[in-house]
């Protein structure tokens, strides 16, 4: 399954492990074991790099929550649980879309509850390619 691509999709995911390696004292991430052990209904916070129409700063960076739907090879399929601030509402990149991600992208975790487990069982507004 292909990962989101900045030039194809207009956004991609940044690697949280790289941020942590660059600044381990100030950029905390959950343990690798926790990031590899997510279950449907868990929420994972990811860093999104988004292409924007600004010559001086062509990319926006947003930290947003993704609801884990299922485990797949090399990671997870989730549903975006936030609306990005840097782009106008659209059908391709907005809350409710499905996206793949891996443990390396996870910078925080919020454990599931009955409500999020039920939400994870519902289909996304738009499936990943």
Short mmCIF file of N, CA, C and O in Angstrom, two decimals:
data_model
loop_
_atom_site.label_atom_id
_atom_site.label_comp_id
_atom_site.label_asym_id
_atom_site.label_seq_id
_atom_site.Cartn_x
_atom_site.Cartn_y
_atom_site.Cartn_z
N UNK A 1 0.85 -1.18 0.00
CA UNK A 1 0.00 0.00 0.00
C UNK A 1 0.90 1.24 0.00
O UNK A 1 1.84 1.32 0.77
N UNK A 2 0.59 2.16 -0.87
CA UNK A 2 1.44 3.34 -0.97
C UNK A 2 1.18 4.32 0.18
O UNK A 2 0.05 4.45 0.66
N UNK A 3 2.23 4.98 0.60
CA UNK A 3 2.12 6.01 1.64
C UNK A 3 1.70 7.33 1.01
O UNK A 3 1.90 7.54 -0.19
N UNK A 4 1.11 8.22 1.80
CA UNK A 4 0.80 9.55 1.27
C UNK A 4 2.06 10.22 0.75
O UNK A 4 3.14 10.09 1.35
N UNK A 5 1.93 10.93 -0.36
CA UNK A 5 3.06 11.58 -1.00
C UNK A 5 2.75 13.07 -1.16
O UNK A 5 1.68 13.44 -1.64
N UNK A 6 3.70 13.90 -0.79
CA UNK A 6 3.51 15.35 -0.82
C UNK A 6 3.13 15.84 -2.21
O UNK A 6 2.25 16.68 -2.36
N UNK A 7 3.78 15.32 -3.24
CA UNK A 7 3.55 15.84 -4.58
C UNK A 7 2.32 15.22 -5.25
O UNK A 7 1.64 15.87 -6.02
N UNK A 8 2.00 13.98 -4.91
CA UNK A 8 0.82 13.33 -5.47
C UNK A 8 -0.45 13.74 -4.73
O UNK A 8 -1.48 14.04 -5.34
N UNK A 9 -0.38 13.76 -3.39
CA UNK A 9 -1.56 13.99 -2.56
C UNK A 9 -1.66 15.40 -2.00
O UNK A 9 -2.71 15.78 -1.49
N UNK A 10 -0.57 16.15 -2.03
CA UNK A 10 -0.57 17.49 -1.45
C UNK A 10 -0.26 17.49 0.03
O UNK A 10 -0.23 18.53 0.68
N UNK A 11 0.04 16.31 0.59
CA UNK A 11 0.41 16.18 1.99
C UNK A 11 1.13 14.85 2.19
O UNK A 11 1.02 13.95 1.37
N UNK A 12 1.86 14.76 3.27
CA UNK A 12 2.53 13.51 3.64
C UNK A 12 2.71 13.50 5.15
O UNK A 12 2.34 14.45 5.83
N UNK A 13 3.27 12.43 5.66
CA UNK A 13 3.51 12.28 7.09
C UNK A 13 5.00 12.43 7.38
O UNK A 13 5.82 11.88 6.65
N UNK A 14 5.33 13.18 8.42
CA UNK A 14 6.72 13.28 8.84
C UNK A 14 7.03 12.15 9.82
O UNK A 14 6.15 11.63 10.51
N UNK A 15 8.30 11.79 9.87
CA UNK A 15 8.78 10.70 10.71
C UNK A 15 9.06 11.23 12.12
O UNK A 15 10.02 11.98 12.33
N UNK A 16 8.23 10.83 13.08
CA UNK A 16 8.39 11.27 14.46
C UNK A 16 9.68 10.79 15.09
O UNK A 16 10.25 11.47 15.95
N UNK A 17 10.18 9.62 14.67
CA UNK A 17 11.43 9.10 15.20
C UNK A 17 12.59 10.03 14.85
O UNK A 17 13.51 10.21 15.64
N UNK A 18 12.56 10.62 13.65
CA UNK A 18 13.61 11.56 13.25
C UNK A 18 13.59 12.82 14.11
O UNK A 18 14.64 13.33 14.51
N UNK A 19 12.41 13.33 14.41
CA UNK A 19 12.29 14.49 15.30
C UNK A 19 12.86 14.15 16.68
O UNK A 19 13.58 14.95 17.29
N UNK A 20 12.53 12.96 17.18
CA UNK A 20 13.01 12.54 18.49
C UNK A 20 14.53 12.38 18.50
O UNK A 20 15.20 12.81 19.45
N UNK A 21 15.09 11.79 17.44
CA UNK A 21 16.55 11.64 17.36
C UNK A 21 17.26 12.99 17.35
O UNK A 21 18.32 13.15 17.93
N UNK A 22 16.66 13.97 16.69
CA UNK A 22 17.26 15.30 16.59
C UNK A 22 17.20 16.06 17.92
O UNK A 22 18.08 16.88 18.19
N UNK A 23 16.19 15.78 18.73
CA UNK A 23 16.03 16.51 20.00
C UNK A 23 15.42 15.61 21.06
O UNK A 23 14.30 15.82 21.51
N UNK A 24 16.16 14.58 21.50
CA UNK A 24 15.59 13.60 22.43
C UNK A 24 15.17 14.17 23.78
O UNK A 24 14.27 13.62 24.43
N UNK A 25 15.78 15.25 24.20
CA UNK A 25 15.44 15.84 25.49
C UNK A 25 14.14 16.64 25.44
O UNK A 25 13.48 16.81 26.47
N UNK A 26 13.78 17.14 24.27
CA UNK A 26 12.62 18.01 24.17
C UNK A 26 11.50 17.46 23.28
O UNK A 26 10.39 17.99 23.30
N UNK A 27 11.80 16.44 22.49
CA UNK A 27 10.77 15.86 21.62
C UNK A 27 10.55 14.41 22.02
O UNK A 27 11.19 13.51 21.50
N UNK A 28 9.63 14.21 22.94
CA UNK A 28 9.31 12.88 23.46
C UNK A 28 8.35 12.18 22.50
O UNK A 28 7.47 12.81 21.90
N UNK A 29 8.53 10.87 22.34
CA UNK A 29 7.55 10.03 21.64
C UNK A 29 7.35 8.77 22.48
O UNK A 29 8.22 8.39 23.26
N UNK A 30 6.22 8.10 22.31
CA UNK A 30 6.00 6.84 23.03
C UNK A 30 7.03 5.78 22.62
O UNK A 30 7.66 5.89 21.56
N UNK A 31 7.16 4.76 23.43
CA UNK A 31 8.11 3.69 23.14
C UNK A 31 7.76 3.01 21.82
O UNK A 31 6.61 3.03 21.37
N UNK A 32 8.76 2.39 21.21
CA UNK A 32 8.52 1.66 19.95
C UNK A 32 7.48 0.57 20.17
O UNK A 32 6.61 0.35 19.34
N UNK A 33 7.57 -0.11 21.31
CA UNK A 33 6.61 -1.17 21.63
C UNK A 33 5.17 -0.62 21.66
O UNK A 33 4.26 -1.24 21.09
N UNK A 34 4.96 0.53 22.26
CA UNK A 34 3.63 1.14 22.31
C UNK A 34 3.16 1.54 20.92
O UNK A 34 2.00 1.34 20.55
N UNK A 35 4.08 2.10 20.11
CA UNK A 35 3.72 2.55 18.76
C UNK A 35 3.45 1.39 17.82
O UNK A 35 2.70 1.53 16.87
N UNK A 36 4.03 0.24 18.10
CA UNK A 36 3.78 -0.96 17.29
C UNK A 36 2.59 -1.77 17.80
O UNK A 36 2.16 -2.70 17.13
N UNK A 37 2.07 -1.42 18.96
CA UNK A 37 1.01 -2.20 19.58
C UNK A 37 -0.35 -1.53 19.60
O UNK A 37 -1.18 -1.82 20.46
N UNK A 38 -0.62 -0.66 18.65
CA UNK A 38 -1.91 0.03 18.61
C UNK A 38 -3.02 -0.92 18.19
O UNK A 38 -2.79 -1.88 17.45
N UNK A 39 -4.23 -0.63 18.68
CA UNK A 39 -5.41 -1.45 18.39
C UNK A 39 -6.52 -0.56 17.85
O UNK A 39 -6.52 0.66 18.09
N UNK A 40 -7.49 -1.14 17.14
CA UNK A 40 -8.63 -0.35 16.68
C UNK A 40 -9.25 0.44 17.82
O UNK A 40 -9.50 -0.10 18.90
N UNK A 41 -9.46 1.72 17.57
CA UNK A 41 -10.02 2.61 18.58
C UNK A 41 -8.98 3.47 19.26
O UNK A 41 -9.33 4.51 19.84
N UNK A 42 -7.71 3.07 19.24
CA UNK A 42 -6.66 3.93 19.77
C UNK A 42 -6.53 5.16 18.88
O UNK A 42 -6.83 5.12 17.69
N UNK A 43 -6.08 6.26 19.46
CA UNK A 43 -5.82 7.47 18.70
C UNK A 43 -4.31 7.69 18.65
O UNK A 43 -3.63 7.57 19.68
N UNK A 44 -3.81 7.99 17.47
CA UNK A 44 -2.38 8.25 17.28
C UNK A 44 -2.22 9.67 16.76
O UNK A 44 -2.90 10.07 15.82
N UNK A 45 -1.32 10.43 17.38
CA UNK A 45 -1.05 11.78 16.89
C UNK A 45 0.12 11.69 15.90
O UNK A 45 1.15 11.06 16.19
N UNK A 46 -0.06 12.30 14.72
CA UNK A 46 0.93 12.28 13.65
C UNK A 46 1.25 13.71 13.23
O UNK A 46 0.44 14.62 13.44
N UNK A 47 2.41 13.88 12.60
CA UNK A 47 2.78 15.18 12.05
C UNK A 47 2.54 15.14 10.54
O UNK A 47 3.11 14.31 9.83
N UNK A 48 1.71 16.06 10.07
CA UNK A 48 1.37 16.16 8.66
C UNK A 48 2.12 17.34 8.05
O UNK A 48 2.13 18.43 8.61
N UNK A 49 2.74 17.11 6.91
CA UNK A 49 3.36 18.17 6.11
C UNK A 49 2.40 18.43 4.96
O UNK A 49 2.10 17.52 4.17
N UNK A 50 1.91 19.66 4.86
CA UNK A 50 0.84 19.98 3.92
C UNK A 50 1.31 21.07 2.96
O UNK A 50 1.82 22.11 3.39
N UNK A 51 1.13 20.84 1.68
CA UNK A 51 1.49 21.83 0.67
C UNK A 51 0.46 22.95 0.71
O UNK A 51 -0.75 22.71 0.68
N UNK A 52 0.94 24.20 0.79
CA UNK A 52 0.05 25.36 0.82
C UNK A 52 0.50 26.38 -0.23
O UNK A 52 1.64 26.34 -0.70
N UNK A 53 -0.38 27.26 -0.57
CA UNK A 53 -0.13 28.27 -1.59
C UNK A 53 0.55 29.49 -0.98
O UNK A 53 -0.09 30.52 -0.75
N UNK A 54 1.84 29.38 -0.69
CA UNK A 54 2.60 30.48 -0.11
C UNK A 54 4.05 30.36 -0.58
O UNK A 54 4.73 29.40 -0.23
N UNK A 55 4.50 31.30 -1.37
CA UNK A 55 5.85 31.23 -1.91
C UNK A 55 6.92 31.25 -0.83
O UNK A 55 7.96 30.61 -0.95
N UNK A 56 6.68 32.01 0.25
CA UNK A 56 7.67 32.12 1.32
C UNK A 56 7.74 30.87 2.19
O UNK A 56 8.81 30.48 2.64
N UNK A 57 6.60 30.27 2.45
CA UNK A 57 6.54 29.04 3.24
C UNK A 57 5.58 28.07 2.55
O UNK A 57 4.39 28.07 2.84
N UNK A 58 6.09 27.24 1.63
CA UNK A 58 5.21 26.39 0.83
C UNK A 58 4.62 25.18 1.57
O UNK A 58 3.79 24.48 1.01
N UNK A 59 5.04 24.96 2.83
CA UNK A 59 4.52 23.82 3.59
C UNK A 59 4.04 24.27 4.96
O UNK A 59 4.68 25.09 5.61
N UNK A 60 2.93 23.70 5.38
CA UNK A 60 2.44 23.87 6.75
C UNK A 60 2.65 22.54 7.46
O UNK A 60 2.64 21.47 6.82
N UNK A 61 2.85 22.60 8.75
CA UNK A 61 3.02 21.40 9.56
C UNK A 61 1.93 21.40 10.62
O UNK A 61 1.78 22.38 11.35
N UNK A 62 1.19 20.31 10.68
CA UNK A 62 0.12 20.21 11.66
C UNK A 62 0.20 18.86 12.37
O UNK A 62 0.44 17.84 11.73
N UNK A 63 -0.02 18.90 13.66
CA UNK A 63 -0.10 17.68 14.46
C UNK A 63 -1.57 17.37 14.63
O UNK A 63 -2.32 18.18 15.17
N UNK A 64 -1.98 16.21 14.14
CA UNK A 64 -3.40 15.85 14.20
C UNK A 64 -3.57 14.39 14.64
O UNK A 64 -2.70 13.56 14.43
N UNK A 65 -4.74 14.13 15.22
CA UNK A 65 -5.07 12.79 15.69
C UNK A 65 -5.68 11.95 14.58
O UNK A 65 -6.45 12.46 13.76
N UNK A 66 -5.32 10.67 14.58
CA UNK A 66 -5.85 9.70 13.64
C UNK A 66 -6.38 8.52 14.45
O UNK A 66 -5.69 8.00 15.34
N UNK A 67 -7.61 8.12 14.17
CA UNK A 67 -8.24 6.99 14.84
C UNK A 67 -7.82 5.70 14.15
O UNK A 67 -8.03 5.54 12.94
N UNK A 68 -7.21 4.80 14.88
CA UNK A 68 -6.76 3.52 14.30
C UNK A 68 -7.97 2.66 13.97
O UNK A 68 -8.82 2.42 14.82
N UNK A 69 -8.04 2.20 12.69
CA UNK A 69 -9.12 1.31 12.24
C UNK A 69 -8.66 -0.14 12.22
O UNK A 69 -9.38 -1.03 12.64
N UNK A 70 -7.45 -0.37 11.67
CA UNK A 70 -6.96 -1.75 11.55
C UNK A 70 -5.46 -1.78 11.36
O UNK A 70 -4.85 -0.80 10.94
N UNK A 71 -4.91 -2.93 11.66
CA UNK A 71 -3.49 -3.18 11.43
C UNK A 71 -3.32 -3.70 10.01
O UNK A 71 -4.12 -4.51 9.55
N UNK A 72 -2.30 -3.21 9.31
CA UNK A 72 -1.96 -3.68 7.97
C UNK A 72 -0.46 -3.97 7.94
O UNK A 72 0.25 -3.69 8.91
N UNK A 73 0.03 -4.52 6.83
CA UNK A 73 1.46 -4.74 6.69
C UNK A 73 2.19 -3.43 6.92
O UNK A 73 1.84 -2.41 6.33
N UNK A 74 3.17 -3.42 7.78
CA UNK A 74 4.04 -2.27 8.05
C UNK A 74 3.34 -1.12 8.78
O UNK A 74 3.82 0.00 8.75
N UNK A 75 2.16 -1.37 9.37
CA UNK A 75 1.54 -0.28 10.10
C UNK A 75 0.05 -0.40 10.27
O UNK A 75 -0.47 -1.46 10.61
N UNK A 76 -0.64 0.70 9.98
CA UNK A 76 -2.05 0.81 10.29
C UNK A 76 -2.81 1.55 9.19
O UNK A 76 -2.23 2.31 8.42
N UNK A 77 -4.13 1.36 9.20
CA UNK A 77 -5.05 2.22 8.48
C UNK A 77 -5.84 2.97 9.54
O UNK A 77 -6.31 2.36 10.52
N UNK A 78 -5.95 4.26 9.37
CA UNK A 78 -6.68 5.06 10.35
C UNK A 78 -7.58 6.07 9.67
O UNK A 78 -7.58 6.21 8.44
N UNK A 79 -8.35 6.78 10.48
CA UNK A 79 -9.25 7.82 10.00
C UNK A 79 -8.82 9.14 10.63
O UNK A 79 -8.71 9.23 11.87
N UNK A 80 -8.59 10.15 9.80
CA UNK A 80 -8.22 11.47 10.30
C UNK A 80 -9.33 11.97 11.21
O UNK A 80 -10.49 12.00 10.82
N UNK A 81 -8.97 12.37 12.43
CA UNK A 81 -9.94 12.78 13.44
C UNK A 81 -9.89 14.28 13.70
O UNK A 81 -10.45 14.75 14.69
N UNK A 82 -9.19 15.02 12.88
CA UNK A 82 -9.10 16.48 12.98
C UNK A 82 -9.33 17.09 11.61
O UNK A 82 -9.17 16.43 10.60
N UNK A 83 -9.65 18.38 11.62
CA UNK A 83 -9.70 19.16 10.39
C UNK A 83 -8.42 19.99 10.32
O UNK A 83 -8.11 20.71 11.27
N UNK A 84 -7.68 19.91 9.22
CA UNK A 84 -6.46 20.72 9.10
C UNK A 84 -6.81 22.21 9.04
O UNK A 84 -7.81 22.60 8.43
N UNK A 85 -5.99 23.03 9.68
CA UNK A 85 -6.20 24.48 9.71
C UNK A 85 -5.61 25.18 8.49
O UNK A 85 -6.03 26.28 8.14
N UNK A 86 -4.63 24.57 7.85
CA UNK A 86 -3.86 25.25 6.81
C UNK A 86 -4.47 25.17 5.41
O UNK A 86 -3.97 25.80 4.50
N UNK A 87 -5.54 24.39 5.25
CA UNK A 87 -6.20 24.27 3.95
C UNK A 87 -7.71 24.41 4.12
O UNK A 87 -8.24 24.14 5.19
N UNK A 88 -8.38 24.82 3.05
CA UNK A 88 -9.84 24.93 3.07
C UNK A 88 -10.46 23.54 3.06
O UNK A 88 -9.85 22.57 2.59
N UNK A 89 -11.69 23.45 3.57
CA UNK A 89 -12.39 22.16 3.59
C UNK A 89 -12.47 21.58 2.19
O UNK A 89 -12.71 22.29 1.22
N UNK A 90 -12.21 20.27 2.10
CA UNK A 90 -12.21 19.60 0.80
C UNK A 90 -12.55 18.13 1.00
O UNK A 90 -12.64 17.66 2.14
N UNK A 91 -12.73 17.40 -0.09
CA UNK A 91 -13.11 15.99 -0.01
C UNK A 91 -11.92 15.04 0.09
O UNK A 91 -12.09 13.87 0.41
N UNK A 92 -10.71 15.53 -0.20
CA UNK A 92 -9.55 14.65 -0.26
C UNK A 92 -8.72 14.61 1.02
O UNK A 92 -8.04 13.63 1.29
N UNK A 93 -8.76 15.69 1.81
CA UNK A 93 -7.92 15.75 3.01
C UNK A 93 -8.66 16.52 4.09
O UNK A 93 -8.48 17.72 4.26
N UNK A 94 -9.53 15.79 4.80
CA UNK A 94 -10.35 16.40 5.84
C UNK A 94 -10.72 15.32 6.83
O UNK A 94 -10.50 14.14 6.57
N UNK A 95 -11.27 15.67 7.96
CA UNK A 95 -11.63 14.65 8.94
C UNK A 95 -12.53 13.60 8.29
O UNK A 95 -13.36 13.91 7.44
N UNK A 96 -12.29 12.36 8.66
CA UNK A 96 -13.08 11.25 8.14
C UNK A 96 -12.42 10.49 7.01
O UNK A 96 -12.89 9.41 6.66
N UNK A 97 -11.31 11.03 6.44
CA UNK A 97 -10.64 10.29 5.37
C UNK A 97 -9.78 9.18 5.97
O UNK A 97 -9.30 9.27 7.09
N UNK A 98 -9.58 8.14 5.21
CA UNK A 98 -8.74 7.02 5.62
C UNK A 98 -7.31 7.27 5.14
O UNK A 98 -7.11 7.83 4.06
N UNK A 99 -6.33 6.87 5.95
CA UNK A 99 -4.93 7.01 5.56
C UNK A 99 -4.07 5.95 6.23
O UNK A 99 -4.37 5.51 7.33
N UNK A 100 -3.01 5.53 5.54
CA UNK A 100 -2.08 4.58 6.13
C UNK A 100 -0.98 5.33 6.90
O UNK A 100 -0.62 6.45 6.54
N UNK A 101 -0.47 4.69 7.94
CA UNK A 101 0.68 5.24 8.67
C UNK A 101 1.39 4.11 9.37
O UNK A 101 0.87 3.01 9.51
N UNK A 102 2.62 4.39 9.78
CA UNK A 102 3.43 3.39 10.47
C UNK A 102 3.81 3.84 11.86
O UNK A 102 3.60 5.01 12.23
N UNK A 103 4.38 2.95 12.65
CA UNK A 103 4.81 3.30 14.01
C UNK A 103 5.79 4.48 14.04
O UNK A 103 5.79 5.25 15.00
N UNK A 104 6.59 4.63 12.99
CA UNK A 104 7.57 5.71 12.94
C UNK A 104 6.91 7.09 12.87
O UNK A 104 7.54 8.10 13.19
N UNK A 105 5.67 7.15 12.48
CA UNK A 105 4.96 8.43 12.36
C UNK A 105 4.31 8.87 13.67
O UNK A 105 3.98 10.04 13.83
N UNK A 106 4.11 7.95 14.61
CA UNK A 106 3.34 8.22 15.83
C UNK A 106 4.17 9.03 16.83
O UNK A 106 5.26 8.62 17.22
N UNK A 107 3.60 10.18 17.26
CA UNK A 107 4.31 11.01 18.24
C UNK A 107 3.58 11.05 19.58
O UNK A 107 4.13 11.54 20.57
N UNK A 108 2.35 10.54 19.63
CA UNK A 108 1.61 10.45 20.88
C UNK A 108 0.48 9.44 20.70
O UNK A 108 0.07 9.17 19.57
N UNK A 109 -0.01 8.91 21.81
CA UNK A 109 -1.07 7.90 21.78
C UNK A 109 -2.11 8.25 22.84
O UNK A 109 -1.76 8.61 23.97
N UNK A 110 -3.37 8.11 22.48
CA UNK A 110 -4.47 8.22 23.43
C UNK A 110 -5.21 6.88 23.36
O UNK A 110 -5.67 6.49 22.28
N UNK A 111 -5.28 6.19 24.48
CA UNK A 111 -5.85 4.84 24.47
C UNK A 111 -7.35 4.84 24.18
O UNK A 111 -8.07 5.78 24.52
N UNK A 112 -7.78 3.77 23.58
CA UNK A 112 -9.16 3.61 23.15
C UNK A 112 -10.12 3.52 24.34
O UNK A 112 -9.73 3.18 25.45
N UNK A 113 -11.38 3.80 24.03
CA UNK A 113 -12.47 3.57 24.96
C UNK A 113 -13.65 3.03 24.15
O UNK A 113 -13.53 2.83 22.94
N UNK A 114 -14.77 2.80 24.79
CA UNK A 114 -15.91 2.21 24.07
C UNK A 114 -16.35 3.07 22.89
O UNK A 114 -16.71 2.56 21.84
N UNK A 115 -16.33 4.38 23.07
CA UNK A 115 -16.76 5.29 22.00
C UNK A 115 -15.82 5.21 20.79
O UNK A 115 -16.28 5.10 19.65
N UNK A 116 -14.51 5.26 21.03
CA UNK A 116 -13.57 5.23 19.90
C UNK A 116 -13.51 3.86 19.23
O UNK A 116 -13.30 3.77 18.02
N UNK A 117 -13.72 2.81 20.00
CA UNK A 117 -13.78 1.46 19.40
C UNK A 117 -14.97 1.39 18.44
O UNK A 117 -14.85 0.86 17.33
N UNK A 118 -16.12 1.92 18.84
CA UNK A 118 -17.31 1.92 17.98
C UNK A 118 -17.07 2.78 16.74
O UNK A 118 -17.45 2.40 15.63
N UNK A 119 -16.41 3.93 16.90
CA UNK A 119 -16.11 4.79 15.74
C UNK A 119 -15.17 4.09 14.76
O UNK A 119 -15.32 4.23 13.55
N UNK A 120 -14.19 3.35 15.28
CA UNK A 120 -13.23 2.66 14.42
C UNK A 120 -13.91 1.58 13.58
O UNK A 120 -13.42 1.25 12.50
N UNK A 121 -15.01 1.04 14.07
CA UNK A 121 -15.72 -0.01 13.33
C UNK A 121 -16.53 0.55 12.17
O UNK A 121 -16.92 -0.19 11.28
N UNK A 122 -16.77 1.86 12.17
CA UNK A 122 -17.50 2.49 11.07
C UNK A 122 -16.55 2.74 9.90
O UNK A 122 -15.35 2.88 10.09
N UNK A 123 -17.08 2.82 8.72
CA UNK A 123 -16.25 3.09 7.55
C UNK A 123 -15.86 4.56 7.46
O UNK A 123 -16.52 5.42 8.03
N UNK A 124 -14.78 4.85 6.74
CA UNK A 124 -14.35 6.24 6.55
C UNK A 124 -15.23 6.95 5.54
O UNK A 124 -15.94 6.30 4.76
N UNK A 125 -15.17 8.28 5.50
CA UNK A 125 -15.88 9.07 4.50
C UNK A 125 -15.28 8.81 3.12
O UNK A 125 -15.98 8.82 2.12
N UNK A 126 -13.96 8.62 3.09
CA UNK A 126 -13.27 8.33 1.83
C UNK A 126 -12.15 7.33 2.11
O UNK A 126 -11.33 7.55 2.99
N UNK A 127 -12.15 6.24 1.36
CA UNK A 127 -11.12 5.20 1.54
C UNK A 127 -9.81 5.59 0.87
O UNK A 127 -9.79 6.30 -0.13
N UNK A 128 -8.72 5.07 1.44
CA UNK A 128 -7.40 5.27 0.86
C UNK A 128 -7.30 4.47 -0.43
O UNK A 128 -7.91 3.43 -0.58
N UNK A 129 -6.49 4.92 -1.33
CA UNK A 129 -6.33 4.30 -2.65
C UNK A 129 -5.78 2.89 -2.50
O UNK A 129 -4.81 2.65 -1.83
#
